[in-house]
Tab-separated table of C-alpha atoms in Angstrom:
chain	number	residue	atom	x	y	z
A	13	UNK	CA	60.975	-80.684	-84.285
A	14	UNK	CA	63.851	-79.638	-82.020
A	15	UNK	CA	61.336	-78.502	-79.371
A	16	UNK	CA	59.546	-81.828	-79.479
A	17	UNK	CA	62.814	-83.757	-79.163
A	18	UNK	CA	63.883	-81.634	-76.199
A	19	UNK	CA	60.662	-81.994	-74.180
A	20	UNK	CA	60.510	-85.718	-75.009
A	21	UNK	CA	64.034	-86.154	-73.690
A	22	UNK	CA	63.097	-84.200	-70.565
A	23	UNK	CA	60.237	-86.556	-69.869
A	24	UNK	CA	62.429	-89.613	-70.429
A	25	UNK	CA	65.136	-88.310	-68.093
A	26	UNK	CA	62.484	-87.487	-65.464
A	27	UNK	CA	61.318	-91.120	-65.649
A	28	UNK	CA	64.884	-92.253	-65.028
A	29	UNK	CA	65.114	-89.812	-62.125
A	30	UNK	CA	61.990	-91.236	-60.533
A	31	UNK	CA	63.397	-94.720	-60.941
A	32	UNK	CA	66.653	-93.759	-59.200
A	33	UNK	CA	64.549	-92.638	-56.209
A	34	UNK	CA	61.895	-95.355	-56.136
A	35	UNK	CA	63.972	-98.404	-57.135
A	36	UNK	CA	66.537	-97.691	-54.434
A	37	UNK	CA	63.964	-97.358	-51.633
A	38	UNK	CA	64.265	-101.000	-50.487
A	39	UNK	CA	68.057	-100.647	-50.229
A	40	UNK	CA	67.723	-97.325	-48.413
A	41	UNK	CA	65.242	-98.959	-46.054
A	42	UNK	CA	67.725	-101.741	-45.315
A	43	UNK	CA	70.595	-99.257	-44.854
A	44	UNK	CA	68.741	-97.044	-42.336
A	45	UNK	CA	66.301	-99.559	-40.851
A	46	UNK	CA	63.202	-97.513	-41.572
A	47	UNK	CA	60.627	-100.304	-41.432
A	48	UNK	CA	57.064	-100.099	-42.857
A	49	UNK	CA	56.110	-97.145	-40.660
A	50	UNK	CA	59.236	-95.189	-41.549
A	51	UNK	CA	58.788	-95.868	-45.243
A	52	UNK	CA	55.171	-94.758	-45.108
A	53	UNK	CA	56.186	-91.526	-43.368
A	54	UNK	CA	58.970	-90.936	-45.922
A	55	UNK	CA	56.549	-91.291	-48.839
A	56	UNK	CA	54.029	-88.969	-47.198
A	57	UNK	CA	56.742	-86.331	-46.650
A	58	UNK	CA	57.761	-86.627	-50.320
A	59	UNK	CA	54.109	-86.259	-51.404
A	60	UNK	CA	53.483	-83.311	-49.084
A	61	UNK	CA	56.491	-81.491	-50.552
A	62	UNK	CA	55.166	-82.026	-54.061
A	63	UNK	CA	51.669	-80.837	-53.217
A	64	UNK	CA	52.990	-77.688	-51.532
A	65	UNK	CA	55.191	-76.791	-54.511
A	66	UNK	CA	52.729	-77.430	-57.371
A	67	UNK	CA	50.547	-74.330	-56.903
A	68	UNK	CA	53.687	-72.195	-56.668
A	69	UNK	CA	54.986	-73.723	-59.912
A	70	UNK	CA	52.071	-72.266	-61.873
A	71	UNK	CA	52.903	-68.741	-60.784
A	72	UNK	CA	56.595	-69.276	-61.564
A	73	UNK	CA	55.717	-70.548	-65.021
A	74	UNK	CA	53.561	-67.480	-65.672
A	75	UNK	CA	56.559	-65.351	-64.745
A	76	UNK	CA	59.411	-67.309	-66.357
A	77	UNK	CA	57.605	-69.686	-68.833
A	78	UNK	CA	57.668	-73.482	-68.601
A	79	UNK	CA	61.109	-73.617	-70.227
A	80	UNK	CA	62.517	-71.037	-67.804
A	81	UNK	CA	61.334	-72.990	-64.733
A	82	UNK	CA	62.477	-76.260	-66.309
A	83	UNK	CA	65.962	-74.896	-66.809
A	84	UNK	CA	66.273	-74.334	-63.063
A	85	UNK	CA	64.237	-77.069	-61.385
A	86	UNK	CA	65.198	-80.031	-63.615
A	87	UNK	CA	68.915	-80.108	-62.720
A	88	UNK	CA	68.070	-79.068	-59.144
A	89	UNK	CA	65.717	-82.038	-58.746
A	90	UNK	CA	68.357	-84.391	-60.162
A	91	UNK	CA	70.962	-82.993	-57.782
A	92	UNK	CA	68.559	-83.389	-54.857
A	93	UNK	CA	68.774	-87.168	-55.317
A	94	UNK	CA	72.145	-86.886	-53.615
A	95	UNK	CA	70.364	-85.914	-50.362
A	96	UNK	CA	68.891	-89.333	-49.596
A	97	UNK	CA	72.202	-90.930	-50.577
A	98	UNK	CA	74.126	-88.819	-48.053
A	99	UNK	CA	71.490	-89.027	-45.257
A	100	UNK	CA	73.062	-90.605	-42.190
A	101	UNK	CA	69.771	-91.312	-40.419
A	102	UNK	CA	65.990	-91.088	-40.684
A	103	UNK	CA	65.887	-87.386	-39.726
A	104	UNK	CA	68.171	-86.135	-42.497
A	105	UNK	CA	66.423	-88.493	-44.922
A	106	UNK	CA	63.045	-86.889	-44.145
A	107	UNK	CA	64.451	-83.419	-44.749
A	108	UNK	CA	66.017	-84.470	-48.039
A	109	UNK	CA	62.767	-86.173	-49.094
A	110	UNK	CA	60.775	-82.972	-48.424
A	111	UNK	CA	63.190	-80.991	-50.627
A	112	UNK	CA	63.111	-83.641	-53.325
A	113	UNK	CA	59.324	-83.699	-53.211
A	114	UNK	CA	59.087	-79.919	-53.654
A	115	UNK	CA	61.461	-80.025	-56.657
A	116	UNK	CA	59.527	-82.956	-58.126
A	117	UNK	CA	56.361	-80.880	-57.808
A	118	UNK	CA	57.931	-77.903	-59.602
A	119	UNK	CA	59.314	-80.239	-62.273
A	120	UNK	CA	55.999	-81.978	-62.991
A	121	UNK	CA	54.201	-78.685	-63.580
A	122	UNK	CA	57.046	-77.190	-65.612
A	123	UNK	CA	57.131	-80.270	-67.835
A	124	UNK	CA	53.372	-80.071	-68.494
A	125	UNK	CA	53.468	-76.316	-69.254
A	126	UNK	CA	56.406	-76.666	-71.609
A	127	UNK	CA	54.851	-79.674	-73.335
A	128	UNK	CA	51.660	-77.700	-73.899
A	129	UNK	CA	53.674	-74.841	-75.401
A	130	UNK	CA	55.551	-77.192	-77.754
A	131	UNK	CA	52.320	-78.964	-78.668
A	132	UNK	CA	50.670	-75.700	-79.666
A	133	UNK	CA	53.756	-74.644	-81.593
A	134	UNK	CA	53.730	-77.911	-83.561
A	135	UNK	CA	49.971	-77.767	-84.153
A	136	UNK	CA	49.383	-81.419	-83.236
A	137	UNK	CA	49.068	-83.478	-80.039
A	138	UNK	CA	52.235	-84.872	-78.402
A	139	UNK	CA	51.179	-85.132	-74.769
A	140	UNK	CA	50.454	-88.898	-74.740
A	141	UNK	CA	53.721	-89.682	-76.506
A	142	UNK	CA	55.885	-87.727	-74.055
A	143	UNK	CA	54.149	-89.459	-71.149
A	144	UNK	CA	54.911	-92.755	-72.809
A	145	UNK	CA	58.562	-91.683	-72.930
A	146	UNK	CA	58.415	-91.024	-69.178
A	147	UNK	CA	57.223	-94.598	-68.649
A	148	UNK	CA	60.038	-95.951	-70.783
A	149	UNK	CA	62.571	-93.907	-68.836
A	150	UNK	CA	61.192	-95.224	-65.558
A	151	UNK	CA	61.351	-98.829	-66.735
A	152	UNK	CA	64.883	-98.406	-68.110
A	153	UNK	CA	66.075	-96.640	-64.994
A	154	UNK	CA	64.567	-99.272	-62.742
A	155	UNK	CA	66.243	-102.015	-64.721
A	156	UNK	CA	69.619	-100.256	-64.478
A	157	UNK	CA	69.257	-99.752	-60.713
A	158	UNK	CA	68.200	-103.380	-60.180
A	159	UNK	CA	71.104	-104.683	-62.245
A	160	UNK	CA	73.615	-102.517	-60.370
A	161	UNK	CA	72.318	-103.487	-56.944
A	162	UNK	CA	72.376	-107.180	-57.831
A	163	UNK	CA	75.966	-106.727	-58.995
A	164	UNK	CA	76.816	-105.534	-55.497
A	165	UNK	CA	76.893	-101.733	-55.967
A	166	UNK	CA	76.525	-99.633	-52.811
A	167	UNK	CA	73.177	-97.837	-52.915
A	168	UNK	CA	74.757	-94.578	-51.773
A	169	UNK	CA	77.374	-94.648	-54.527
A	170	UNK	CA	74.714	-95.634	-57.066
A	171	UNK	CA	72.421	-92.728	-56.110
A	172	UNK	CA	75.345	-90.245	-56.152
A	173	UNK	CA	76.472	-91.409	-59.591
A	174	UNK	CA	72.906	-91.231	-60.854
A	175	UNK	CA	72.386	-87.764	-59.355
A	176	UNK	CA	75.598	-86.469	-60.952
A	177	UNK	CA	74.839	-87.893	-64.411
A	178	UNK	CA	71.230	-86.767	-64.364
A	179	UNK	CA	72.137	-83.241	-63.178
A	180	UNK	CA	74.511	-82.809	-66.108
A	181	UNK	CA	71.960	-84.203	-68.559
A	182	UNK	CA	69.082	-82.134	-67.177
A	183	UNK	CA	71.210	-78.971	-67.233
A	184	UNK	CA	71.952	-79.487	-70.950
A	185	UNK	CA	68.362	-80.391	-71.851
A	186	UNK	CA	66.879	-77.655	-69.662
A	187	UNK	CA	69.012	-75.082	-71.445
A	188	UNK	CA	67.809	-76.406	-74.792
A	189	UNK	CA	64.198	-76.153	-73.557
A	190	UNK	CA	64.720	-72.514	-72.630
A	191	UNK	CA	66.253	-71.779	-76.014
A	192	UNK	CA	63.249	-73.443	-77.677
A	193	UNK	CA	60.885	-71.289	-75.636
A	194	UNK	CA	62.615	-68.085	-76.717
A	195	UNK	CA	62.727	-69.177	-80.377
A	196	UNK	CA	59.027	-70.061	-80.320
A	197	UNK	CA	58.108	-66.816	-78.640
A	198	UNK	CA	60.024	-64.934	-81.308
A	199	UNK	CA	57.925	-66.412	-84.102
A	200	UNK	CA	54.593	-65.437	-82.596
A	201	UNK	CA	54.064	-62.420	-84.855
A	202	UNK	CA	52.263	-63.402	-88.068
A	203	UNK	CA	51.693	-66.981	-86.951
A	204	UNK	CA	49.057	-68.350	-84.631
A	205	UNK	CA	48.259	-71.815	-83.456
A	206	UNK	CA	44.566	-72.326	-83.986
A	207	UNK	CA	42.316	-74.596	-82.057
A	208	UNK	CA	39.147	-75.477	-83.892
A	209	UNK	CA	36.040	-75.795	-81.787
A	210	UNK	CA	32.879	-77.222	-83.288
A	211	UNK	CA	29.381	-76.823	-81.981
A	212	UNK	CA	30.023	-79.692	-79.591
A	213	UNK	CA	33.038	-77.935	-78.128
A	214	UNK	CA	35.387	-80.619	-79.533
A	215	UNK	CA	38.989	-79.519	-79.850
A	216	UNK	CA	41.303	-80.088	-82.802
A	217	UNK	CA	44.642	-78.360	-82.933
A	218	UNK	CA	45.748	-76.780	-86.214
A	219	UNK	CA	48.245	-74.203	-87.551
A	220	UNK	CA	47.569	-71.174	-89.709
A	221	UNK	CA	49.535	-68.069	-90.733
A	222	UNK	CA	47.650	-64.805	-90.358
A	223	UNK	CA	44.220	-66.422	-90.896
A	224	UNK	CA	41.456	-67.932	-88.809
A	225	UNK	CA	40.999	-71.673	-88.809
A	226	UNK	CA	37.431	-72.719	-89.490
A	227	UNK	CA	36.101	-75.641	-87.511
A	228	UNK	CA	37.021	-78.977	-88.963
A	229	UNK	CA	34.904	-81.028	-86.599
A	230	UNK	CA	31.375	-80.891	-85.290
A	231	UNK	CA	29.755	-78.911	-88.078
A	232	UNK	CA	29.389	-75.134	-87.828
A	233	UNK	CA	31.966	-74.103	-85.298
A	234	UNK	CA	34.206	-71.287	-84.308
A	235	UNK	CA	37.877	-70.836	-84.481
A	236	UNK	CA	40.150	-69.818	-81.666
A	237	UNK	CA	43.800	-69.144	-81.521
A	238	UNK	CA	46.612	-68.725	-79.109
A	239	UNK	CA	50.152	-67.510	-79.388
A	240	UNK	CA	52.725	-69.975	-80.585
A	241	UNK	CA	54.532	-69.327	-77.349
A	242	UNK	CA	51.865	-71.230	-75.443
A	243	UNK	CA	50.187	-69.800	-72.385
A	244	UNK	CA	50.212	-66.069	-72.983
A	245	UNK	CA	48.499	-65.959	-76.395
A	246	UNK	CA	49.264	-63.823	-79.424
A	247	UNK	CA	48.664	-60.095	-79.294
A	248	UNK	CA	45.070	-59.171	-79.924
A	249	UNK	CA	43.573	-62.513	-78.911
A	250	UNK	CA	41.396	-63.005	-75.829
A	251	UNK	CA	42.312	-64.921	-72.671
A	252	UNK	CA	39.992	-67.634	-71.440
A	253	UNK	CA	39.619	-68.131	-67.693
A	254	UNK	CA	38.075	-71.329	-66.476
A	255	UNK	CA	35.829	-71.186	-63.453
A	256	UNK	CA	37.270	-72.695	-60.262
A	257	UNK	CA	34.546	-75.351	-60.321
A	258	UNK	CA	35.612	-76.493	-63.807
A	259	UNK	CA	39.236	-76.636	-62.748
A	260	UNK	CA	38.250	-78.652	-59.675
A	261	UNK	CA	36.278	-81.154	-61.799
A	262	UNK	CA	39.191	-81.469	-64.227
A	263	UNK	CA	41.320	-82.266	-61.190
A	264	UNK	CA	38.811	-84.939	-60.159
A	265	UNK	CA	39.041	-86.492	-63.638
A	266	UNK	CA	42.834	-86.478	-63.396
A	267	UNK	CA	42.665	-87.906	-59.899
A	268	UNK	CA	40.402	-90.699	-61.148
A	269	UNK	CA	43.036	-91.665	-63.718
A	270	UNK	CA	45.826	-91.537	-61.128
A	271	UNK	CA	43.800	-93.639	-58.651
A	272	UNK	CA	43.123	-96.228	-61.313
A	273	UNK	CA	46.813	-96.317	-62.183
A	274	UNK	CA	47.868	-96.383	-58.526
A	275	UNK	CA	45.478	-99.246	-57.826
A	276	UNK	CA	47.257	-101.309	-60.432
A	277	UNK	CA	50.726	-100.294	-59.228
A	278	UNK	CA	50.044	-101.161	-55.584
A	279	UNK	CA	47.348	-103.830	-55.761
A	280	UNK	CA	47.390	-105.735	-59.081
A	281	UNK	CA	50.069	-108.182	-57.922
A	282	UNK	CA	48.475	-108.521	-54.480
A	283	UNK	CA	45.095	-109.276	-56.060
A	284	UNK	CA	46.672	-111.990	-58.197
A	285	UNK	CA	48.372	-113.671	-55.237
A	286	UNK	CA	45.882	-113.255	-52.439
A	287	UNK	CA	42.554	-113.415	-54.318
A	288	UNK	CA	43.407	-115.636	-57.292
A	289	UNK	CA	46.046	-117.779	-55.586
A	290	UNK	CA	48.909	-117.029	-58.044
A	291	UNK	CA	52.584	-117.269	-57.107
A	292	UNK	CA	54.620	-114.062	-56.500
A	293	UNK	CA	56.368	-114.246	-59.899
A	294	UNK	CA	53.001	-114.307	-61.638
A	295	UNK	CA	51.840	-111.420	-59.449
A	296	UNK	CA	54.776	-109.400	-60.791
A	297	UNK	CA	53.783	-110.357	-64.327
A	298	UNK	CA	50.313	-108.924	-63.807
A	299	UNK	CA	51.884	-105.582	-62.831
A	300	UNK	CA	54.058	-105.730	-65.970
A	301	UNK	CA	51.051	-106.440	-68.218
A	302	UNK	CA	49.338	-103.310	-66.977
A	303	UNK	CA	52.310	-101.023	-67.681
A	304	UNK	CA	53.116	-102.541	-71.048
A	305	UNK	CA	49.532	-101.889	-72.188
A	306	UNK	CA	49.604	-98.345	-70.799
A	307	UNK	CA	52.918	-97.557	-72.491
A	308	UNK	CA	51.854	-98.906	-75.870
A	309	UNK	CA	48.589	-96.958	-75.839
A	310	UNK	CA	50.381	-93.761	-74.812
A	311	UNK	CA	52.575	-93.936	-77.889
A	312	UNK	CA	49.490	-94.429	-80.030
A	313	UNK	CA	47.311	-92.003	-78.058
A	314	UNK	CA	48.121	-88.842	-79.927
A	315	UNK	CA	47.243	-90.381	-83.299
A	316	UNK	CA	44.014	-91.814	-81.833
A	317	UNK	CA	43.079	-88.420	-80.407
A	318	UNK	CA	43.780	-86.696	-83.715
A	319	UNK	CA	41.619	-89.182	-85.593
A	320	UNK	CA	38.693	-89.481	-83.174
A	321	UNK	CA	38.721	-86.141	-81.380
A	322	UNK	CA	38.810	-85.417	-77.668
A	323	UNK	CA	35.197	-86.364	-76.843
A	324	UNK	CA	35.299	-89.848	-78.383
A	325	UNK	CA	38.856	-90.550	-77.168
A	326	UNK	CA	38.132	-89.720	-73.531
A	327	UNK	CA	34.825	-91.607	-73.514
A	328	UNK	CA	36.509	-94.649	-75.100
A	329	UNK	CA	39.351	-94.433	-72.557
A	330	UNK	CA	36.970	-94.377	-69.600
A	331	UNK	CA	34.818	-97.177	-71.009
A	332	UNK	CA	37.913	-99.324	-71.675
A	333	UNK	CA	39.259	-98.827	-68.159
A	334	UNK	CA	35.783	-99.573	-66.686
A	335	UNK	CA	35.536	-102.803	-68.682
A	336	UNK	CA	39.031	-103.745	-67.555
A	337	UNK	CA	38.216	-103.358	-63.876
A	338	UNK	CA	35.003	-105.232	-64.482
A	339	UNK	CA	37.038	-108.222	-65.732
A	340	UNK	CA	39.372	-107.934	-62.752
A	341	UNK	CA	36.392	-108.084	-60.375
A	342	UNK	CA	34.776	-110.887	-62.392
A	343	UNK	CA	37.964	-112.976	-62.152
A	344	UNK	CA	37.542	-113.252	-58.409
A	345	UNK	CA	34.095	-114.887	-58.599
A	346	UNK	CA	34.268	-116.991	-61.771
A	347	UNK	CA	33.462	-120.686	-61.031
A	348	UNK	CA	36.306	-121.934	-63.250
A	349	UNK	CA	39.891	-123.028	-62.925
A	350	UNK	CA	42.683	-120.845	-61.548
A	351	UNK	CA	44.352	-120.437	-64.941
A	352	UNK	CA	41.180	-119.029	-66.546
A	353	UNK	CA	40.559	-116.674	-63.659
A	354	UNK	CA	44.112	-115.429	-63.855
A	355	UNK	CA	43.819	-114.927	-67.593
A	356	UNK	CA	40.602	-112.967	-67.084
A	357	UNK	CA	42.350	-110.742	-64.515
A	358	UNK	CA	45.330	-110.164	-66.801
A	359	UNK	CA	43.068	-109.163	-69.646
A	360	UNK	CA	41.294	-106.807	-67.259
A	361	UNK	CA	44.484	-105.180	-66.058
A	362	UNK	CA	45.665	-104.785	-69.662
A	363	UNK	CA	42.376	-103.011	-70.606
A	364	UNK	CA	42.635	-100.840	-67.501
A	365	UNK	CA	46.168	-99.783	-68.426
A	366	UNK	CA	45.102	-99.033	-71.983
A	367	UNK	CA	42.146	-96.966	-70.739
A	368	UNK	CA	43.865	-94.788	-68.196
A	369	UNK	CA	46.895	-94.211	-70.453
A	370	UNK	CA	45.512	-91.128	-72.259
A	371	UNK	CA	43.223	-89.527	-69.658
A	372	UNK	CA	45.772	-87.277	-67.952
A	373	UNK	CA	47.636	-86.399	-71.206
A	374	UNK	CA	44.320	-85.289	-72.788
A	375	UNK	CA	43.332	-83.205	-69.736
A	376	UNK	CA	46.740	-81.499	-69.553
A	377	UNK	CA	46.787	-80.849	-73.304
A	378	UNK	CA	43.306	-79.390	-73.364
A	379	UNK	CA	44.116	-77.026	-70.495
A	380	UNK	CA	46.782	-75.574	-72.812
A	381	UNK	CA	44.010	-74.172	-75.069
A	382	UNK	CA	42.981	-71.571	-72.497
A	383	UNK	CA	44.827	-68.527	-71.234
A	384	UNK	CA	46.578	-68.694	-67.869
A	385	UNK	CA	47.373	-72.336	-68.632
A	386	UNK	CA	50.272	-72.460	-66.176
A	387	UNK	CA	48.188	-71.674	-63.130
A	388	UNK	CA	45.326	-73.801	-64.327
A	389	UNK	CA	47.649	-76.729	-64.944
A	390	UNK	CA	49.271	-76.368	-61.523
A	391	UNK	CA	45.855	-76.244	-59.804
A	392	UNK	CA	44.546	-79.245	-61.662
A	393	UNK	CA	47.827	-81.145	-61.221
A	394	UNK	CA	47.674	-80.545	-57.440
A	395	UNK	CA	44.139	-81.941	-57.183
A	396	UNK	CA	44.954	-84.888	-59.503
A	397	UNK	CA	48.153	-85.892	-57.755
A	398	UNK	CA	46.566	-85.399	-54.367
A	399	UNK	CA	43.804	-87.807	-55.295
A	400	UNK	CA	46.339	-90.226	-56.717
A	401	UNK	CA	48.104	-90.246	-53.361
A	402	UNK	CA	44.979	-90.686	-51.242
A	403	UNK	CA	43.344	-93.254	-53.506
A	404	UNK	CA	45.697	-96.243	-53.050
A	405	UNK	CA	45.726	-95.657	-49.290
A	406	UNK	CA	41.901	-95.656	-49.241
A	407	UNK	CA	41.877	-98.861	-51.249
A	408	UNK	CA	44.232	-100.399	-48.666
A	409	UNK	CA	41.942	-99.335	-45.826
A	410	UNK	CA	38.871	-100.837	-47.466
A	411	UNK	CA	40.790	-104.006	-48.314
A	412	UNK	CA	41.818	-104.346	-44.670
A	413	UNK	CA	38.399	-103.682	-43.181
A	414	UNK	CA	36.341	-105.503	-45.854
A	415	UNK	CA	37.995	-107.204	-48.841
A	416	UNK	CA	40.331	-106.350	-51.726
A	417	UNK	CA	37.719	-107.099	-54.423
A	418	UNK	CA	35.329	-104.674	-52.759
A	419	UNK	CA	38.115	-102.084	-52.534
A	420	UNK	CA	38.772	-102.373	-56.255
A	421	UNK	CA	35.227	-101.199	-56.920
A	422	UNK	CA	36.589	-97.698	-56.094
A	423	UNK	CA	38.876	-97.381	-59.161
A	424	UNK	CA	36.229	-99.123	-61.277
A	425	UNK	CA	33.672	-96.471	-60.284
A	426	UNK	CA	36.155	-93.693	-60.962
A	427	UNK	CA	36.888	-95.094	-64.449
A	428	UNK	CA	33.140	-95.047	-65.118
A	429	UNK	CA	33.092	-91.416	-63.910
A	430	UNK	CA	35.675	-90.575	-66.557
A	431	UNK	CA	33.598	-92.193	-69.287
A	432	UNK	CA	30.424	-90.367	-68.262
A	433	UNK	CA	31.515	-86.975	-66.888
A	434	UNK	CA	34.725	-86.161	-68.747
A	435	UNK	CA	33.338	-85.643	-72.310
A	436	UNK	CA	30.871	-82.833	-71.410
A	437	UNK	CA	33.402	-81.326	-69.035
A	438	UNK	CA	36.079	-81.163	-71.714
A	439	UNK	CA	33.483	-79.700	-74.091
A	440	UNK	CA	32.982	-76.889	-71.548
A	441	UNK	CA	36.719	-76.185	-71.592
A	442	UNK	CA	36.674	-75.990	-75.371
A	443	UNK	CA	33.662	-73.694	-75.430
A	444	UNK	CA	35.329	-71.368	-72.867
A	445	UNK	CA	38.446	-71.184	-75.013
A	446	UNK	CA	36.375	-70.429	-78.111
A	447	UNK	CA	34.311	-67.709	-76.524
A	448	UNK	CA	37.321	-65.899	-75.088
A	449	UNK	CA	39.726	-66.216	-78.003
A	450	UNK	CA	37.216	-65.508	-80.739
A	451	UNK	CA	33.868	-64.155	-79.459
A	452	UNK	CA	32.210	-64.780	-82.830
A	453	UNK	CA	32.712	-68.469	-82.272
A	454	UNK	CA	30.188	-68.453	-79.409
A	455	UNK	CA	27.709	-66.524	-81.563
A	456	UNK	CA	27.992	-69.046	-84.394
A	457	UNK	CA	27.803	-71.990	-82.045
A	458	UNK	CA	24.701	-70.639	-80.315
A	459	UNK	CA	23.039	-69.811	-83.632
A	460	UNK	CA	23.823	-73.271	-84.951
A	461	UNK	CA	22.270	-74.912	-81.907
A	462	UNK	CA	19.149	-72.801	-82.203
A	463	UNK	CA	18.653	-73.702	-85.854
A	464	UNK	CA	19.441	-77.389	-85.417
């Protein structure tokens, strides 16, 4: 339980950290006179730094473990928030943003790898819940920053105070995460974390001591196991290696979720005001509706996944997000009053938030069932985040050259891709894990299919 509490707190503090950066951007813009072009360049520099660091993070996690990397990069990322605060001009700000982006990239991968290790040690899903905690941290941090700025606080002082407090907190929590990693690794002998894989490849995490877990789902299935320490596996068990094409497709699924989320973050309010004729305050409310729905579903997502299984959960998530975007698009053409159209759009954004909430947590969690999870996670994270960065910009381009409703067809189509393509793809990941960790599982699965 201590491991779960530590990684949950890490995610919450990372959400606060992101808020200290993002919520102070308007004030930093005003202080240094960046303008739209300068802000766009700043965000691209931050993103480039993250994308460069993420593949490296996988190798570092393989060497040090997720907890080991987290112990170093979490306080370093928090301390790096002081860079933008101390920047005297656009040039130093760009340099500090590049460093911050690289540390954010390391931190994102380290968090995922450590969460996977804790999840396997517990024997039940936690990935959706910890992502929900990140969202709560971001909302709370944003509210604190907004309150302080409205009270007249200097943005530089505010960022320095935030950087100092977060560095101390991350140093303490990162040390606890490392201690948890060592304790978990020390209990590997005699205890394995099993992952049951049925004939459909569906994954269900379970714990057993010195025995094999028979498949609980999908009929005659195999049992696989991994070390309680997470990515390395217990002695004597095989190591699954996913093909590059499977990793790339998992990255596409993750990117689809990030694009759908980014479309709501950047364009939900704009759609309400420019397409539906709502006032700016109502446009902000639409944005809030999306994130409230996403947060609530994330806290319920682990229980839903445990009850329904990965295949049904991911298909339901994609279908829900697709239906949500369908309602958003429908709102723009309904021949009814403005209030009804706005209500239709709000319902659509709520469904979209609920749908995309669990996609990335499920993908990241499932990657933890195969060997070499750190490098696989870093590769998939790079593709996913990269798509999430490109997607909103592409939507903006289409909205400028054609129309915003037409541009929102892009995230709608990607949500449909999740519903259709993700279930068999995640089955392939489960089958790979089963075949490598317990070769007899593949034999039983094949025999079952031939006799069915």
